[in-house]
Amino acid sequence: MSRPNASPQWRKSSHSTNTGGECVEVAGLTPAIGIRDSKNPDGPVLLLPDNHWKALTRHIKDGRYDPPDKATPPGR
């Protein structure tokens, strides 16, 4: 998929540091959300429709992607 032409404002978590850790950045790219590797800002961008982004973040908050020993039951 090609990169968007616009110059969106990319954001990363406030929990991220600038020590070269593995971080992703996100930006609103109407009508989708762009996700990219913060270490490779000129690299590929994953585009998710807004509703898929909302579902992904909800699942992350619910603990669905936590390691099995630390998983939080959905809805908690």
JSON list of C-alpha atoms in Angstrom, two decimals:
[
{"chain": "A", "resi": 1, "resn": "MET", "atom": "CA", "xyz": [0.00, 0.00, 0.00]},
{"chain": "A", "resi": 2, "resn": "SER", "atom": "CA", "xyz": [1.37, 3.43, -0.83]},
{"chain": "A", "resi": 3, "resn": "ARG", "atom": "CA", "xyz": [2.13, 6.07, 1.73]},
{"chain": "A", "resi": 4, "resn": "PRO", "atom": "CA", "xyz": [-0.32, 8.95, 2.15]},
{"chain": "A", "resi": 5, "resn": "ASN", "atom": "CA", "xyz": [0.78, 12.22, 0.51]},
{"chain": "A", "resi": 6, "resn": "ALA", "atom": "CA", "xyz": [-0.39, 14.50, 3.32]},
{"chain": "A", "resi": 7, "resn": "SER", "atom": "CA", "xyz": [1.88, 15.57, 6.18]},
{"chain": "A", "resi": 8, "resn": "PRO", "atom": "CA", "xyz": [-0.07, 14.20, 9.15]},
{"chain": "A", "resi": 9, "resn": "GLN", "atom": "CA", "xyz": [0.88, 14.72, 12.76]},
{"chain": "A", "resi": 10, "resn": "TRP", "atom": "CA", "xyz": [2.30, 11.42, 13.98]},
{"chain": "A", "resi": 11, "resn": "ARG", "atom": "CA", "xyz": [1.99, 10.60, 17.70]},
{"chain": "A", "resi": 12, "resn": "LYS", "atom": "CA", "xyz": [3.44, 7.96, 19.96]},
{"chain": "A", "resi": 13, "resn": "SER", "atom": "CA", "xyz": [2.66, 6.93, 23.49]},
{"chain": "A", "resi": 14, "resn": "SER", "atom": "CA", "xyz": [3.68, 9.22, 26.32]},
{"chain": "A", "resi": 15, "resn": "HIS", "atom": "CA", "xyz": [5.15, 6.05, 27.86]},
{"chain": "A", "resi": 16, "resn": "SER", "atom": "CA", "xyz": [7.66, 5.81, 25.00]},
{"chain": "A", "resi": 17, "resn": "THR", "atom": "CA", "xyz": [11.22, 6.96, 25.47]},
{"chain": "A", "resi": 18, "resn": "ASN", "atom": "CA", "xyz": [13.76, 8.20, 22.96]},
{"chain": "A", "resi": 19, "resn": "THR", "atom": "CA", "xyz": [16.24, 5.44, 23.79]},
{"chain": "A", "resi": 20, "resn": "GLY", "atom": "CA", "xyz": [15.64, 3.44, 20.62]},
{"chain": "A", "resi": 21, "resn": "GLY", "atom": "CA", "xyz": [12.98, 1.12, 21.98]},
{"chain": "A", "resi": 22, "resn": "GLU", "atom": "CA", "xyz": [10.33, -0.50, 19.87]},
{"chain": "A", "resi": 23, "resn": "CYS", "atom": "CA", "xyz": [7.60, 2.08, 19.39]},
{"chain": "A", "resi": 24, "resn": "VAL", "atom": "CA", "xyz": [4.90, 2.68, 16.87]},
{"chain": "A", "resi": 25, "resn": "GLU", "atom": "CA", "xyz": [3.41, 6.01, 15.88]},
{"chain": "A", "resi": 26, "resn": "VAL", "atom": "CA", "xyz": [-0.16, 6.66, 14.81]},
{"chain": "A", "resi": 27, "resn": "ALA", "atom": "CA", "xyz": [-1.82, 9.41, 12.81]},
{"chain": "A", "resi": 28, "resn": "GLY", "atom": "CA", "xyz": [-5.32, 10.18, 11.65]},
{"chain": "A", "resi": 29, "resn": "LEU", "atom": "CA", "xyz": [-5.32, 9.77, 7.88]},
{"chain": "A", "resi": 30, "resn": "THR", "atom": "CA", "xyz": [-8.97, 10.24, 6.97]},
{"chain": "A", "resi": 31, "resn": "PRO", "atom": "CA", "xyz": [-10.72, 7.89, 6.54]},
{"chain": "A", "resi": 32, "resn": "ALA", "atom": "CA", "xyz": [-8.17, 5.57, 8.17]},
{"chain": "A", "resi": 33, "resn": "ILE", "atom": "CA", "xyz": [-5.62, 5.46, 10.96]},
{"chain": "A", "resi": 34, "resn": "GLY", "atom": "CA", "xyz": [-1.96, 5.13, 9.93]},
{"chain": "A", "resi": 35, "resn": "ILE", "atom": "CA", "xyz": [0.48, 3.08, 11.99]},
{"chain": "A", "resi": 36, "resn": "ARG", "atom": "CA", "xyz": [4.24, 3.13, 11.40]},
{"chain": "A", "resi": 37, "resn": "ASP", "atom": "CA", "xyz": [7.52, 2.15, 13.04]},
{"chain": "A", "resi": 38, "resn": "SER", "atom": "CA", "xyz": [8.95, 5.16, 14.89]},
{"chain": "A", "resi": 39, "resn": "LYS", "atom": "CA", "xyz": [12.49, 4.08, 13.96]},
{"chain": "A", "resi": 40, "resn": "ASN", "atom": "CA", "xyz": [11.60, 4.09, 10.25]},
{"chain": "A", "resi": 41, "resn": "PRO", "atom": "CA", "xyz": [9.36, 7.12, 9.60]},
{"chain": "A", "resi": 42, "resn": "ASP", "atom": "CA", "xyz": [9.91, 6.87, 5.84]},
{"chain": "A", "resi": 43, "resn": "GLY", "atom": "CA", "xyz": [9.01, 3.18, 5.78]},
{"chain": "A", "resi": 44, "resn": "PRO", "atom": "CA", "xyz": [5.67, 1.53, 5.10]},
{"chain": "A", "resi": 45, "resn": "VAL", "atom": "CA", "xyz": [2.47, 2.63, 6.80]},
{"chain": "A", "resi": 46, "resn": "LEU", "atom": "CA", "xyz": [-0.23, 0.20, 7.91]},
{"chain": "A", "resi": 47, "resn": "LEU", "atom": "CA", "xyz": [-3.68, 1.70, 7.32]},
{"chain": "A", "resi": 48, "resn": "LEU", "atom": "CA", "xyz": [-6.65, 0.57, 9.41]},
{"chain": "A", "resi": 49, "resn": "PRO", "atom": "CA", "xyz": [-10.23, 1.76, 8.94]},
{"chain": "A", "resi": 50, "resn": "ASP", "atom": "CA", "xyz": [-11.39, 3.81, 11.93]},
{"chain": "A", "resi": 51, "resn": "ASN", "atom": "CA", "xyz": [-13.71, 1.07, 13.21]},
{"chain": "A", "resi": 52, "resn": "HIS", "atom": "CA", "xyz": [-10.89, -1.51, 13.11]},
{"chain": "A", "resi": 53, "resn": "TRP", "atom": "CA", "xyz": [-8.58, 0.86, 15.02]},
{"chain": "A", "resi": 54, "resn": "LYS", "atom": "CA", "xyz": [-11.24, 1.35, 17.69]},
{"chain": "A", "resi": 55, "resn": "ALA", "atom": "CA", "xyz": [-11.72, -2.42, 18.00]},
{"chain": "A", "resi": 56, "resn": "LEU", "atom": "CA", "xyz": [-7.95, -3.00, 18.20]},
{"chain": "A", "resi": 57, "resn": "THR", "atom": "CA", "xyz": [-7.44, -0.43, 20.96]},
{"chain": "A", "resi": 58, "resn": "ARG", "atom": "CA", "xyz": [-10.47, -1.77, 22.87]},
{"chain": "A", "resi": 59, "resn": "HIS", "atom": "CA", "xyz": [-9.05, -5.31, 22.68]},
{"chain": "A", "resi": 60, "resn": "ILE", "atom": "CA", "xyz": [-5.63, -4.11, 23.87]},
{"chain": "A", "resi": 61, "resn": "LYS", "atom": "CA", "xyz": [-7.22, -2.32, 26.84]},
{"chain": "A", "resi": 62, "resn": "ASP", "atom": "CA", "xyz": [-9.25, -5.46, 27.60]},
{"chain": "A", "resi": 63, "resn": "GLY", "atom": "CA", "xyz": [-6.03, -7.50, 27.77]},
{"chain": "A", "resi": 64, "resn": "ARG", "atom": "CA", "xyz": [-6.81, -9.75, 24.81]},
{"chain": "A", "resi": 65, "resn": "TYR", "atom": "CA", "xyz": [-3.21, -9.56, 23.56]},
{"chain": "A", "resi": 66, "resn": "ASP", "atom": "CA", "xyz": [-1.47, -9.89, 26.92]},
{"chain": "A", "resi": 67, "resn": "PRO", "atom": "CA", "xyz": [0.75, -12.92, 27.48]},
{"chain": "A", "resi": 68, "resn": "PRO", "atom": "CA", "xyz": [-1.37, -15.85, 28.78]},
{"chain": "A", "resi": 69, "resn": "ASP", "atom": "CA", "xyz": [-0.04, -15.57, 32.33]},
{"chain": "A", "resi": 70, "resn": "LYS", "atom": "CA", "xyz": [-1.01, -11.89, 32.54]},
{"chain": "A", "resi": 71, "resn": "ALA", "atom": "CA", "xyz": [-4.21, -11.84, 30.52]},
{"chain": "A", "resi": 72, "resn": "THR", "atom": "CA", "xyz": [-7.09, -9.80, 31.84]},
{"chain": "A", "resi": 73, "resn": "PRO", "atom": "CA", "xyz": [-10.53, -11.21, 31.07]},
{"chain": "A", "resi": 74, "resn": "PRO", "atom": "CA", "xyz": [-12.35, -9.14, 28.42]},
{"chain": "A", "resi": 75, "resn": "GLY", "atom": "CA", "xyz": [-14.57, -6.43, 29.85]},
{"chain": "A", "resi": 76, "resn": "ARG", "atom": "CA", "xyz": [-12.50, -5.72, 32.95]}
]
